[in-house]
Every structure is written in C-alpha cells, then in structure tokens.
mmCIF file of C-alpha atoms in Angstrom:
data_model
loop_
_atom_site.group_PDB
_atom_site.id
_atom_site.type_symbol
_atom_site.label_atom_id
_atom_site.label_comp_id
_atom_site.label_asym_id
_atom_site.label_seq_id
_atom_site.Cartn_x
_atom_site.Cartn_y
_atom_site.Cartn_z
ATOM 1 C CA MET A 770 0.012 -0.348 0.100
ATOM 2 C CA ALA A 771 2.920 2.495 0.684
ATOM 3 C CA SER A 772 4.438 1.402 -2.243
ATOM 4 C CA SER A 773 1.580 2.337 -4.429
ATOM 5 C CA LYS A 774 1.001 5.643 -2.588
ATOM 6 C CA SER A 775 4.912 6.494 -2.756
ATOM 7 C CA LEU A 776 4.642 5.663 -6.991
ATOM 8 C CA MET A 777 1.391 7.941 -7.214
ATOM 9 C CA ASN A 778 3.406 10.858 -5.607
ATOM 10 C CA LEU A 779 5.844 10.146 -7.806
ATOM 11 C CA LEU A 780 3.795 10.246 -10.799
ATOM 12 C CA THR A 781 1.670 13.074 -9.636
ATOM 13 C CA PHE A 782 5.054 15.218 -9.376
ATOM 14 C CA THR A 783 6.555 13.808 -12.377
ATOM 15 C CA PHE A 784 3.299 15.169 -14.069
ATOM 16 C CA GLY A 785 3.210 18.741 -12.413
ATOM 17 C CA SER A 786 6.838 19.455 -13.076
ATOM 18 C CA ALA A 787 6.029 18.470 -16.735
ATOM 19 C CA ILE A 788 3.530 21.033 -16.856
ATOM 20 C CA GLY A 789 5.520 23.543 -15.051
ATOM 21 C CA PHE A 790 7.697 23.164 -17.396
ATOM 22 C CA PHE A 791 6.025 23.425 -20.686
ATOM 23 C CA VAL A 792 4.107 26.872 -19.275
ATOM 24 C CA CYS A 793 7.676 28.420 -18.271
ATOM 25 C CA TYR A 794 9.070 27.534 -22.126
ATOM 26 C CA LEU A 795 5.649 29.381 -23.776
ATOM 27 C CA LEU A 796 5.582 32.067 -21.899
ATOM 28 C CA PHE A 797 9.574 32.562 -22.235
ATOM 29 C CA SER A 798 9.156 32.102 -25.980
ATOM 30 C CA ILE A 799 6.240 35.087 -26.301
ATOM 31 C CA ILE A 800 8.628 37.480 -24.289
ATOM 32 C CA LEU A 801 11.571 36.663 -25.986
ATOM 33 C CA GLU A 802 9.560 36.656 -29.305
ATOM 34 C CA GLU A 803 7.998 40.162 -28.344
ATOM 35 C CA GLN A 804 11.404 41.476 -27.674
ATOM 36 C CA VAL A 805 12.450 41.025 -30.748
ATOM 37 C CA LYS A 806 9.822 42.568 -32.963
ATOM 38 C CA ILE A 807 9.981 45.591 -30.503
ATOM 39 C CA GLN A 808 14.139 46.013 -30.883
ATOM 40 C CA PRO A 809 14.690 45.360 -34.779
ATOM 41 C CA HIS A 810 17.952 46.627 -34.953
ATOM 42 C CA ILE A 811 20.370 45.486 -32.518
ATOM 43 C CA LEU A 812 23.916 45.938 -33.344
ATOM 44 C CA HIS A 813 26.442 43.845 -32.276
ATOM 45 C CA ASN A 814 30.228 44.979 -31.405
ATOM 46 C CA ASP A 815 31.724 44.236 -34.266
ATOM 47 C CA PRO A 816 32.255 46.638 -37.256
ATOM 48 C CA HIS A 817 32.486 43.950 -40.293
ATOM 49 C CA GLY A 818 30.259 41.309 -37.999
ATOM 50 C CA GLN A 819 26.479 40.688 -39.244
ATOM 51 C CA HIS A 820 23.592 43.086 -37.869
ATOM 52 C CA SER A 821 20.190 41.804 -37.111
ATOM 53 C CA ALA A 822 19.274 44.679 -39.844
ATOM 54 C CA ASP A 823 20.539 42.345 -42.338
ATOM 55 C CA THR A 824 17.522 39.916 -41.670
ATOM 56 C CA ASP A 825 15.273 43.122 -42.951
ATOM 57 C CA ASN A 826 12.042 41.749 -41.267
ATOM 58 C CA ASN A 827 10.583 45.116 -42.163
ATOM 59 C CA GLN A 828 10.028 44.485 -45.468
ATOM 60 C CA LEU A 829 7.466 45.690 -48.222
ATOM 61 C CA GLN A 830 5.724 43.655 -50.930
ATOM 62 C CA GLY A 831 6.184 46.086 -53.687
ATOM 63 C CA GLN A 832 7.701 48.913 -54.829
ATOM 64 C CA MET A 833 5.963 52.761 -54.486
ATOM 65 C CA ASN A 834 6.392 55.982 -56.978
ATOM 66 C CA PHE A 835 7.016 58.685 -55.195
ATOM 67 C CA ASN A 836 7.842 60.736 -58.768
ATOM 68 C CA ALA A 837 3.599 60.219 -58.741
ATOM 69 C CA ASP A 838 3.455 63.762 -56.970
ATOM 70 C CA SER A 839 5.856 65.560 -58.684
ATOM 71 C CA GLY A 840 3.635 68.286 -59.955
ATOM 72 C CA GLN A 841 3.718 69.964 -56.317
ATOM 73 C CA HIS A 842 7.698 71.021 -56.836
ATOM 74 C CA LYS A 843 7.432 72.174 -60.585
ATOM 75 C CA ASP A 844 8.131 75.331 -59.002
ATOM 76 C CA GLU A 845 11.317 74.513 -57.563
ATOM 77 C CA ASN A 846 14.556 76.000 -58.897
ATOM 78 C CA LYS A 847 16.693 72.834 -59.548
ATOM 79 C CA ASN A 848 19.303 74.476 -61.983
ATOM 80 C CA ILE A 849 22.308 73.651 -59.725
ATOM 81 C CA ALA A 850 21.577 70.149 -59.316
ATOM 82 C CA GLU A 851 20.509 69.942 -62.789
ATOM 83 C CA GLY A 852 23.914 71.525 -63.618
ATOM 84 C CA LEU A 853 25.970 69.265 -61.173
ATOM 85 C CA TYR A 854 23.973 66.412 -62.494
ATOM 86 C CA GLN A 855 25.812 66.906 -66.257
ATOM 87 C CA LYS A 856 29.393 68.251 -64.683
ATOM 88 C CA VAL A 857 29.740 65.332 -61.916
ATOM 89 C CA LYS A 858 28.659 62.329 -64.145
ATOM 90 C CA ILE A 859 28.599 59.320 -61.132
ATOM 91 C CA LEU A 860 28.393 55.698 -61.595
ATOM 92 C CA CYS A 861 26.489 54.183 -59.016
ATOM 93 C CA TRP A 862 26.846 50.047 -58.584
ATOM 94 C CA VAL A 863 24.884 48.408 -55.813
ATOM 95 C CA MET A 864 26.044 45.303 -53.848
ATOM 96 C CA THR A 865 23.461 42.441 -54.090
ATOM 97 C CA GLY A 866 22.384 38.651 -54.411
ATOM 98 C CA PRO A 867 20.161 36.902 -55.904
ATOM 99 C CA GLN A 868 18.110 36.486 -52.638
ATOM 100 C CA ASN A 869 18.054 40.359 -51.505
ATOM 101 C CA LEU A 870 16.727 41.526 -55.607
ATOM 102 C CA GLU A 871 13.279 41.507 -54.041
ATOM 103 C CA LYS A 872 13.472 42.413 -50.801
ATOM 104 C CA LYS A 873 16.395 45.132 -50.738
ATOM 105 C CA ALA A 874 17.267 46.260 -54.518
ATOM 106 C CA LYS A 875 14.474 46.645 -56.067
ATOM 107 C CA HIS A 876 13.529 49.504 -53.241
ATOM 108 C CA VAL A 877 17.172 51.195 -53.618
ATOM 109 C CA LYS A 878 16.158 50.837 -57.742
ATOM 110 C CA ALA A 879 12.912 52.983 -56.966
ATOM 111 C CA THR A 880 14.271 55.352 -54.979
ATOM 112 C CA TRP A 881 18.034 57.188 -54.830
ATOM 113 C CA ALA A 882 19.357 55.176 -57.922
ATOM 114 C CA GLN A 883 17.132 56.596 -60.129
ATOM 115 C CA ARG A 884 19.298 59.678 -59.758
ATOM 116 C CA CYS A 885 22.675 58.482 -60.194
ATOM 117 C CA ASN A 886 24.188 59.174 -64.235
ATOM 118 C CA LYS A 887 24.468 55.201 -64.387
ATOM 119 C CA ILE A 888 23.277 52.821 -62.352
ATOM 120 C CA LEU A 889 24.464 49.141 -62.372
ATOM 121 C CA PHE A 890 23.400 46.403 -59.217
ATOM 122 C CA MET A 891 26.319 43.567 -58.690
ATOM 123 C CA SER A 892 25.369 40.191 -57.962
ATOM 124 C CA SER A 893 27.016 36.491 -57.820
ATOM 125 C CA GLU A 894 25.035 35.709 -60.885
ATOM 126 C CA GLU A 895 23.654 37.457 -63.938
ATOM 127 C CA ASN A 896 19.112 38.259 -63.630
ATOM 128 C CA LYS A 897 18.541 39.540 -67.384
ATOM 129 C CA ASP A 898 14.750 40.962 -65.809
ATOM 130 C CA PHE A 899 15.847 42.937 -63.044
ATOM 131 C CA PRO A 900 18.674 43.518 -64.356
ATOM 132 C CA THR A 901 21.973 42.476 -62.424
ATOM 133 C CA VAL A 902 25.574 41.928 -63.734
ATOM 134 C CA GLY A 903 26.789 37.876 -62.716
ATOM 135 C CA LEU A 904 30.234 38.256 -61.274
ATOM 136 C CA GLU A 905 30.823 34.770 -61.166
ATOM 137 C CA THR A 906 31.180 34.472 -57.545
ATOM 138 C CA LYS A 907 29.337 32.755 -54.775
ATOM 139 C CA GLU A 908 27.725 34.469 -51.766
ATOM 140 C CA GLY A 909 28.586 34.885 -48.397
ATOM 141 C CA ARG A 910 30.188 38.011 -46.377
ATOM 142 C CA ASP A 911 33.537 36.289 -46.993
ATOM 143 C CA GLN A 912 32.745 36.806 -51.162
ATOM 144 C CA LEU A 913 32.213 40.596 -50.514
ATOM 145 C CA TYR A 914 35.677 41.281 -51.624
ATOM 146 C CA TRP A 915 36.027 39.059 -54.683
ATOM 147 C CA LYS A 916 32.607 40.844 -55.577
ATOM 148 C CA THR A 917 34.128 44.594 -55.064
ATOM 149 C CA ILE A 918 37.203 43.294 -57.209
ATOM 150 C CA LYS A 919 35.542 42.103 -59.902
ATOM 151 C CA ALA A 920 32.734 44.998 -59.803
ATOM 152 C CA PHE A 921 35.036 47.457 -60.464
ATOM 153 C CA GLN A 922 37.039 45.544 -62.692
ATOM 154 C CA TYR A 923 33.665 45.364 -64.875
ATOM 155 C CA VAL A 924 32.823 48.833 -64.376
ATOM 156 C CA TYR A 925 36.366 49.625 -65.794
ATOM 157 C CA ASP A 926 36.322 47.461 -68.641
ATOM 158 C CA HIS A 927 32.648 48.586 -69.652
ATOM 159 C CA TYR A 928 31.781 52.103 -68.341
ATOM 160 C CA PHE A 929 35.527 54.089 -67.474
ATOM 161 C CA ASP A 930 34.386 56.859 -70.277
ATOM 162 C CA ASP A 931 30.453 57.481 -69.107
ATOM 163 C CA ALA A 932 31.240 58.370 -66.063
ATOM 164 C CA ASP A 933 33.959 60.784 -63.840
ATOM 165 C CA TRP A 934 33.126 59.053 -60.508
ATOM 166 C CA PHE A 935 32.698 55.202 -59.468
ATOM 167 C CA MET A 936 30.281 54.647 -56.227
ATOM 168 C CA LYS A 937 29.797 51.476 -54.300
ATOM 169 C CA ALA A 938 26.884 51.191 -51.839
ATOM 170 C CA ASP A 939 25.104 48.392 -50.436
ATOM 171 C CA ASP A 940 21.736 47.457 -50.894
ATOM 172 C CA ASP A 941 20.787 48.524 -47.931
ATOM 173 C CA THR A 942 22.417 51.974 -47.932
ATOM 174 C CA TYR A 943 20.738 54.878 -48.521
ATOM 175 C CA VAL A 944 22.718 57.907 -51.014
ATOM 176 C CA ILE A 945 21.535 61.355 -51.591
ATOM 177 C CA LEU A 946 23.328 62.027 -55.271
ATOM 178 C CA ASP A 947 22.627 65.586 -55.229
ATOM 179 C CA ASN A 948 25.095 66.194 -52.102
ATOM 180 C CA LEU A 949 27.459 63.828 -53.186
ATOM 181 C CA ARG A 950 27.963 65.832 -56.631
ATOM 182 C CA TRP A 951 28.284 69.093 -54.469
ATOM 183 C CA LEU A 952 31.417 67.432 -52.535
ATOM 184 C CA LEU A 953 32.875 66.029 -55.247
ATOM 185 C CA SER A 954 32.017 68.946 -57.291
ATOM 186 C CA ARG A 955 35.605 70.480 -55.377
ATOM 187 C CA TYR A 956 38.015 67.882 -56.811
ATOM 188 C CA SER A 957 39.039 66.713 -60.040
ATOM 189 C CA PRO A 958 38.153 63.006 -61.098
ATOM 190 C CA GLU A 959 41.708 62.737 -62.646
ATOM 191 C CA GLN A 960 42.692 63.032 -58.909
ATOM 192 C CA PRO A 961 43.953 59.989 -57.140
ATOM 193 C CA ILE A 962 41.300 60.175 -54.382
ATOM 194 C CA TYR A 963 38.108 58.047 -52.796
ATOM 195 C CA PHE A 964 35.835 59.632 -50.272
ATOM 196 C CA GLY A 965 33.187 57.824 -47.483
ATOM 197 C CA ARG A 966 32.755 57.260 -44.013
ATOM 198 C CA ARG A 967 36.737 57.292 -42.954
ATOM 199 C CA PHE A 968 37.949 54.572 -40.198
ATOM 200 C CA LYS A 969 41.376 55.006 -38.348
ATOM 201 C CA PRO A 970 42.358 51.055 -37.308
ATOM 202 C CA TYR A 971 44.878 49.111 -39.770
ATOM 203 C CA VAL A 972 45.762 51.625 -42.296
ATOM 204 C CA LYS A 973 48.076 54.592 -41.972
ATOM 205 C CA GLN A 974 45.842 57.353 -43.523
ATOM 206 C CA GLY A 975 42.476 55.514 -42.888
ATOM 207 C CA TYR A 976 40.251 53.858 -44.733
ATOM 208 C CA MET A 977 36.735 54.000 -45.654
ATOM 209 C CA SER A 978 33.468 52.122 -43.950
ATOM 210 C CA GLY A 979 32.229 49.940 -46.902
ATOM 211 C CA GLY A 980 28.279 50.143 -45.175
ATOM 212 C CA ALA A 981 27.976 54.013 -45.542
ATOM 213 C CA GLY A 982 29.624 53.438 -49.032
ATOM 214 C CA TYR A 983 32.653 54.877 -50.868
ATOM 215 C CA VAL A 984 33.431 56.944 -54.178
ATOM 216 C CA LEU A 985 36.469 56.179 -56.377
ATOM 217 C CA SER A 986 37.773 58.969 -58.479
ATOM 218 C CA LYS A 987 38.488 58.051 -62.206
ATOM 219 C CA GLU A 988 42.043 57.953 -61.679
ATOM 220 C CA ALA A 989 41.722 55.858 -58.353
ATOM 221 C CA LEU A 990 39.575 53.407 -60.362
ATOM 222 C CA LYS A 991 42.409 52.910 -63.043
ATOM 223 C CA ARG A 992 44.852 52.887 -60.485
ATOM 224 C CA PHE A 993 42.588 50.008 -58.087
ATOM 225 C CA VAL A 994 42.261 47.965 -61.337
ATOM 226 C CA ALA A 995 45.788 48.102 -62.412
ATOM 227 C CA ALA A 996 47.448 47.217 -59.060
ATOM 228 C CA PHE A 997 45.267 43.702 -59.617
ATOM 229 C CA LYS A 998 47.228 43.015 -62.582
ATOM 230 C CA THR A 999 50.591 43.913 -61.663
ATOM 231 C CA ASN A 1000 50.157 42.213 -58.574
ATOM 232 C CA LYS A 1001 50.706 45.281 -56.583
ATOM 233 C CA CYS A 1002 47.379 44.282 -54.498
ATOM 234 C CA SER A 1003 45.654 40.813 -54.011
ATOM 235 C CA HIS A 1004 42.512 39.246 -52.228
ATOM 236 C CA SER A 1005 44.632 39.905 -48.689
ATOM 237 C CA SER A 1006 41.461 39.908 -46.942
ATOM 238 C CA SER A 1007 37.556 39.075 -47.024
ATOM 239 C CA ILE A 1008 37.053 42.116 -45.058
ATOM 240 C CA GLU A 1009 36.122 44.266 -48.220
ATOM 241 C CA ASP A 1010 36.293 48.066 -46.904
ATOM 242 C CA LEU A 1011 39.827 47.554 -44.761
ATOM 243 C CA ALA A 1012 41.297 45.105 -47.999
ATOM 244 C CA LEU A 1013 40.402 47.696 -50.150
ATOM 245 C CA GLY A 1014 41.677 50.592 -48.363
ATOM 246 C CA LYS A 1015 45.082 48.945 -48.110
ATOM 247 C CA CYS A 1016 45.255 48.496 -51.609
ATOM 248 C CA MET A 1017 44.563 52.403 -51.785
ATOM 249 C CA GLU A 1018 47.386 53.375 -49.596
ATOM 250 C CA ILE A 1019 49.563 51.025 -51.675
ATOM 251 C CA ILE A 1020 48.850 52.584 -54.653
ATOM 252 C CA ASN A 1021 49.172 56.206 -53.522
ATOM 253 C CA VAL A 1022 45.414 56.949 -53.937
ATOM 254 C CA GLU A 1023 44.359 59.633 -50.733
ATOM 255 C CA ALA A 1024 41.399 59.013 -48.486
ATOM 256 C CA GLY A 1025 39.774 62.224 -48.861
ATOM 257 C CA ASP A 1026 38.056 64.253 -45.866
ATOM 258 C CA SER A 1027 34.287 63.875 -46.735
ATOM 259 C CA ARG A 1028 33.060 66.272 -44.101
ATOM 260 C CA ASP A 1029 31.445 69.721 -44.869
ATOM 261 C CA THR A 1030 32.730 72.830 -44.492
ATOM 262 C CA SER A 1031 31.468 73.244 -40.649
ATOM 263 C CA GLY A 1032 33.312 69.659 -39.973
ATOM 264 C CA ARG A 1033 30.190 67.889 -40.095
ATOM 265 C CA GLU A 1034 30.276 64.075 -41.223
ATOM 266 C CA THR A 1035 28.349 63.489 -45.186
ATOM 267 C CA PHE A 1036 28.631 59.281 -44.903
ATOM 268 C CA HIS A 1037 27.354 57.826 -41.965
ATOM 269 C CA PRO A 1038 27.316 54.203 -41.436
ATOM 270 C CA PHE A 1039 23.845 53.559 -39.130
ATOM 271 C CA VAL A 1040 20.615 54.923 -39.895
ATOM 272 C CA PRO A 1041 19.708 58.737 -38.972
ATOM 273 C CA GLU A 1042 18.220 57.525 -35.324
ATOM 274 C CA HIS A 1043 21.474 55.773 -34.303
ATOM 275 C CA HIS A 1044 23.837 59.047 -34.734
ATOM 276 C CA LEU A 1045 21.146 61.739 -33.636
ATOM 277 C CA ILE A 1046 19.658 59.708 -30.538
ATOM 278 C CA ARG A 1047 22.080 60.646 -27.690
ATOM 279 C CA GLY A 1048 23.444 57.243 -25.848
ATOM 280 C CA TYR A 1049 21.821 55.405 -28.401
ATOM 281 C CA LEU A 1050 25.233 53.848 -29.229
ATOM 282 C CA PRO A 1051 26.720 52.776 -25.989
ATOM 283 C CA LYS A 1052 30.781 54.238 -25.521
ATOM 284 C CA THR A 1053 31.700 50.636 -25.123
ATOM 285 C CA PHE A 1054 30.271 50.150 -29.084
ATOM 286 C CA TRP A 1055 33.482 49.745 -31.462
ATOM 287 C CA TYR A 1056 31.929 53.005 -33.535
ATOM 288 C CA TRP A 1057 33.742 55.362 -31.253
ATOM 289 C CA ASN A 1058 37.276 54.105 -31.521
ATOM 290 C CA TYR A 1059 36.676 53.680 -35.535
ATOM 291 C CA ASN A 1060 35.936 57.105 -36.428
ATOM 292 C CA TYR A 1061 39.337 59.109 -38.306
ATOM 293 C CA TYR A 1062 37.763 62.574 -36.984
ATOM 294 C CA PRO A 1063 36.443 62.636 -33.432
ATOM 295 C CA ALA A 1064 32.528 61.367 -33.382
ATOM 296 C CA VAL A 1065 29.497 63.910 -32.551
ATOM 297 C CA GLU A 1066 26.381 62.298 -30.859
ATOM 298 C CA GLY A 1067 23.425 64.014 -31.159
ATOM 299 C CA PRO A 1068 21.994 66.646 -33.982
ATOM 300 C CA GLY A 1069 25.797 68.062 -34.758
ATOM 301 C CA CYS A 1070 26.463 64.674 -36.061
ATOM 302 C CA CYS A 1071 25.582 65.188 -39.223
ATOM 303 C CA SER A 1072 25.538 67.400 -42.224
ATOM 304 C CA ASP A 1073 23.128 69.235 -43.949
ATOM 305 C CA LEU A 1074 24.279 68.049 -46.377
ATOM 306 C CA ALA A 1075 24.379 64.010 -45.574
ATOM 307 C CA VAL A 1076 25.420 61.772 -48.590
ATOM 308 C CA SER A 1077 24.704 58.324 -47.276
ATOM 309 C CA PHE A 1078 22.823 56.057 -44.366
ATOM 310 C CA HIS A 1079 23.550 52.604 -44.042
ATOM 311 C CA TYR A 1080 21.348 49.621 -42.460
ATOM 312 C CA VAL A 1081 18.223 51.151 -43.939
ATOM 313 C CA ASP A 1082 15.578 48.941 -44.479
ATOM 314 C CA SER A 1083 12.973 48.597 -47.430
ATOM 315 C CA VAL A 1084 10.495 50.755 -45.147
ATOM 316 C CA THR A 1085 12.873 53.265 -44.056
ATOM 317 C CA MET A 1086 14.279 53.756 -47.781
ATOM 318 C CA TYR A 1087 10.700 55.427 -48.395
ATOM 319 C CA HIS A 1088 10.849 57.365 -45.177
ATOM 320 C CA LEU A 1089 14.124 58.568 -46.453
ATOM 321 C CA GLU A 1090 12.673 59.382 -50.189
ATOM 322 C CA TYR A 1091 10.050 61.189 -48.861
ATOM 323 C CA LEU A 1092 11.885 63.087 -46.340
ATOM 324 C CA ILE A 1093 14.364 64.202 -48.574
ATOM 325 C CA TYR A 1094 12.646 64.591 -51.231
ATOM 326 C CA HIS A 1095 9.094 65.462 -50.601
ATOM 327 C CA LEU A 1096 8.362 67.279 -47.231
ATOM 328 C CA ARG A 1097 8.681 70.770 -47.519
ATOM 329 C CA PRO A 1098 8.169 73.398 -44.537
ATOM 330 C CA TYR A 1099 5.781 75.904 -45.906
ATOM 331 C CA GLY A 1100 6.571 79.413 -46.383
ATOM 332 C CA TYR A 1101 10.595 78.928 -46.339
ATOM 333 C CA SER A 1102 13.279 79.522 -48.779
ATOM 334 C CA TYR A 1103 16.193 77.165 -48.210
ATOM 335 C CA ARG A 1104 19.135 79.386 -48.142
ATOM 336 C CA TYR A 1105 22.115 77.410 -46.320
ATOM 337 C CA ASN A 1106 25.212 77.785 -49.068
ATOM 338 C CA PRO A 1107 27.625 75.649 -47.761
ATOM 339 C CA ASP A 1108 30.356 77.275 -50.102
ATOM 340 C CA LEU A 1109 29.853 80.217 -47.665
ATOM 341 C CA ALA A 1110 29.687 78.702 -44.066
ATOM 342 C CA LYS A 1111 32.971 79.745 -42.842
ATOM 343 C CA ASN A 1112 32.258 83.539 -44.233
ATOM 344 C CA PRO A 1113 28.716 84.572 -42.294
ATOM 345 C CA GLU A 1114 29.109 88.339 -43.424
ATOM 346 C CA GLU A 1115 29.522 86.874 -47.053
ATOM 347 C CA GLN A 1116 27.025 85.113 -47.080
ATOM 348 C CA SER A 1117 24.232 87.612 -45.290
ATOM 349 C CA LYS A 1118 25.265 90.080 -48.016
ATOM 350 C CA ASN A 1119 24.562 88.063 -50.716
ATOM 351 C CA GLU A 1120 21.060 87.026 -49.079
ATOM 352 C CA ALA A 1121 20.286 90.497 -48.936
ATOM 353 C CA LEU A 1122 21.222 91.377 -52.827
ATOM 354 C CA GLU A 1123 19.180 88.564 -53.044
ATOM 355 C CA ASP A 1124 16.161 89.538 -51.308
ATOM 356 C CA ASN A 1125 16.570 93.264 -52.489
ATOM 357 C CA GLN A 1126 16.516 91.434 -56.505
ATOM 358 C CA LYS A 1127 13.126 89.892 -55.662
ATOM 359 C CA LEU A 1128 11.821 92.761 -54.412
ATOM 360 C CA LYS A 1129 12.781 94.900 -57.383
ATOM 361 C CA GLN A 1130 11.213 92.352 -59.196
ATOM 362 C CA LYS A 1131 7.718 92.888 -57.636
ATOM 363 C CA VAL A 1132 7.617 96.032 -57.761
ATOM 364 C CA SER A 1133 8.321 95.678 -61.655
ATOM 365 C CA GLU A 1134 5.814 93.099 -61.856
ATOM 366 C CA ASN A 1135 3.167 95.513 -60.313
#
C-alpha cells in the first residue's frame, strides 16, 4: 500500500513538473518573441560583423512610385542640381545578391538609384529581368571583397568613359546623390582620391566604411584595377572595406576628407536615429574607436548635406525618400550655402542682394 502511494506521489510530481516546465517554456518564448519585435536594430559590437538589420524583417511586398506627385514640385528651382548632374557624372554600382533583389535591391532601384548618371546592380549571378551583372562569385560575407574587385574591374572595362566618379553602395544603403555631387564638385576626377566615412584602425591614412558607401575618382579606379594586374594588390582579406583601404594606400590613392565646410560628417554607417539620438550607441561600442575624426553624438553628428546612411530597411528607404525630396515646410526658402558657411558676413550680404533683386522684380511686375 505504501509503495503504491509513493508511486502515485512520484507520478503526480513528475506530471506537475512537466506541466510547469511546458508553461514556463511558452511564457519565455512569448517574451523573447516580443523583445525581438520591439528591438529590430540590435547592433553587434563588430564593425565587420552581420547586424540584425541584415535580415530586413521590415519588408515591403511591392515598390512605391514617389514621383507620382512631382507636380507639387514643378516650381522648384533645380538649376544647380541639374547643372551638377551634367558636370559631375557618377556611376553607382550596388552590391546585392539573388536573395535580396525583391527584399532590398528593388527599393533602391525605386528611390535614390534613379539619380545616378548610370546604375548597375552587381550580384553573384546574372538576372536579365532585374537586371543584374553576374560576377560569377559565390554569395556570403567572405565573398564581399571578391565581388568588389570584380565589380570595379567590370565597370572599368565597360563604363570607364561614361562617368567621372564611381560609387559603391550596399543594397541597404540610402545615398543622396545631389549632396555627393556637391562634395565631389570641388575635386578633379583625375586626382587619385576616394571618399566615404573614414575609419582609422589598421591603415595609416585610414579607410572608408563599406556600409556607408565610398566613391572612387576616375584616376583611383584606374589605379585600383591596374594594381591587380601588376600584383601590387591582391585578395588579401575577406574584409572588403579594410582590404580596399590597404590597397588604396599602396597605390597612393588619397583617403579624402568628406566632411562639409562646418566639419560635420556626410557619410554615415548607420540609420539617422543611431547618430542623432544621444545614448543610442553605448560608449563601449566599436564605432567610437573607429572614426578617423572625432565622432559627434546628437544633432551635431550629421551634415545638412548628408550623403549616405546604412542599414536602411525597405520601409525606411521610402521614409528617407519622402523626408529628403518631398517634405517641405510652408513659407521657407532654403538658403544655406555651404560654400559660404565659413564666411557668414559674405553669406548675409549675398542674401540681402537676393532679397533686393526679388523685391525689384515684384515692383516691376506690379
């Protein structure tokens, strides 16, 4: 009798423990799932590692046409931007893969890529419908530098005479081409130089962040391609941006200063909120030790003429497109002239002259 009672107690304990374990498992699963949902942009403390944003949980099913309301901007004066489009010709090539054409690349194609003088999407395999250039490489992070080498070689062989500058971007990078043209307009494409977000470790002159994108002058591209033919450079590492930076130093291509005339950064390795919100990036994060120039936290982080942001998911791609090219505050005329930022007296004088000219024009019309 005692033994059967003990057996019953054991069975009851075992069954109760199993039920308790199962309930705890369900509760923990729900809690962890909710945490993942509310923290989609976890940043790992590795400048060359994969970030959670790479999974692009925030996906769109289709593209959006942001030029449908172009009539609202018909009165805008785009003479300067249109003049730079003809004067500073930029070929953009976007690093992508077969698995990202629908998730990421098509949203790049629908937004900022339309402002490149020439746009190419580079993948491991050709896709004639999208289209993509097939580089005949494998996919994976360890293949990024191979894809970069082959992409620049392809561009040199087929489009060298069609552009002055050659921009590499990822399929989760947003680029403001008009601001990039302003930056590049102060330099000659015949100068051996390249620009991006400048990091400082491992390379004496620094190197450019791969995620924020970087742009090579015509001369820099020529030297880069030639360096692999003469064995001055080789596939020394799978870390694309660092390996390219080492090669650039070897072939005497200058790592240019891409900050604006106020000393603010224009290329950004993260989405705007990571730079703009104080305390978002912990001080133990790699980013603070990698910047070539002192990094600023908060609103002073970013130039009004920002060029790029990285880890931009498909939804944020359209957020930025709207905020940059469509949203306008009523009653304001954009007056900031970066070329005069270091001489406020001259800027004020020019603004006064513009106001006088507008006033005279109104008087003559009346």
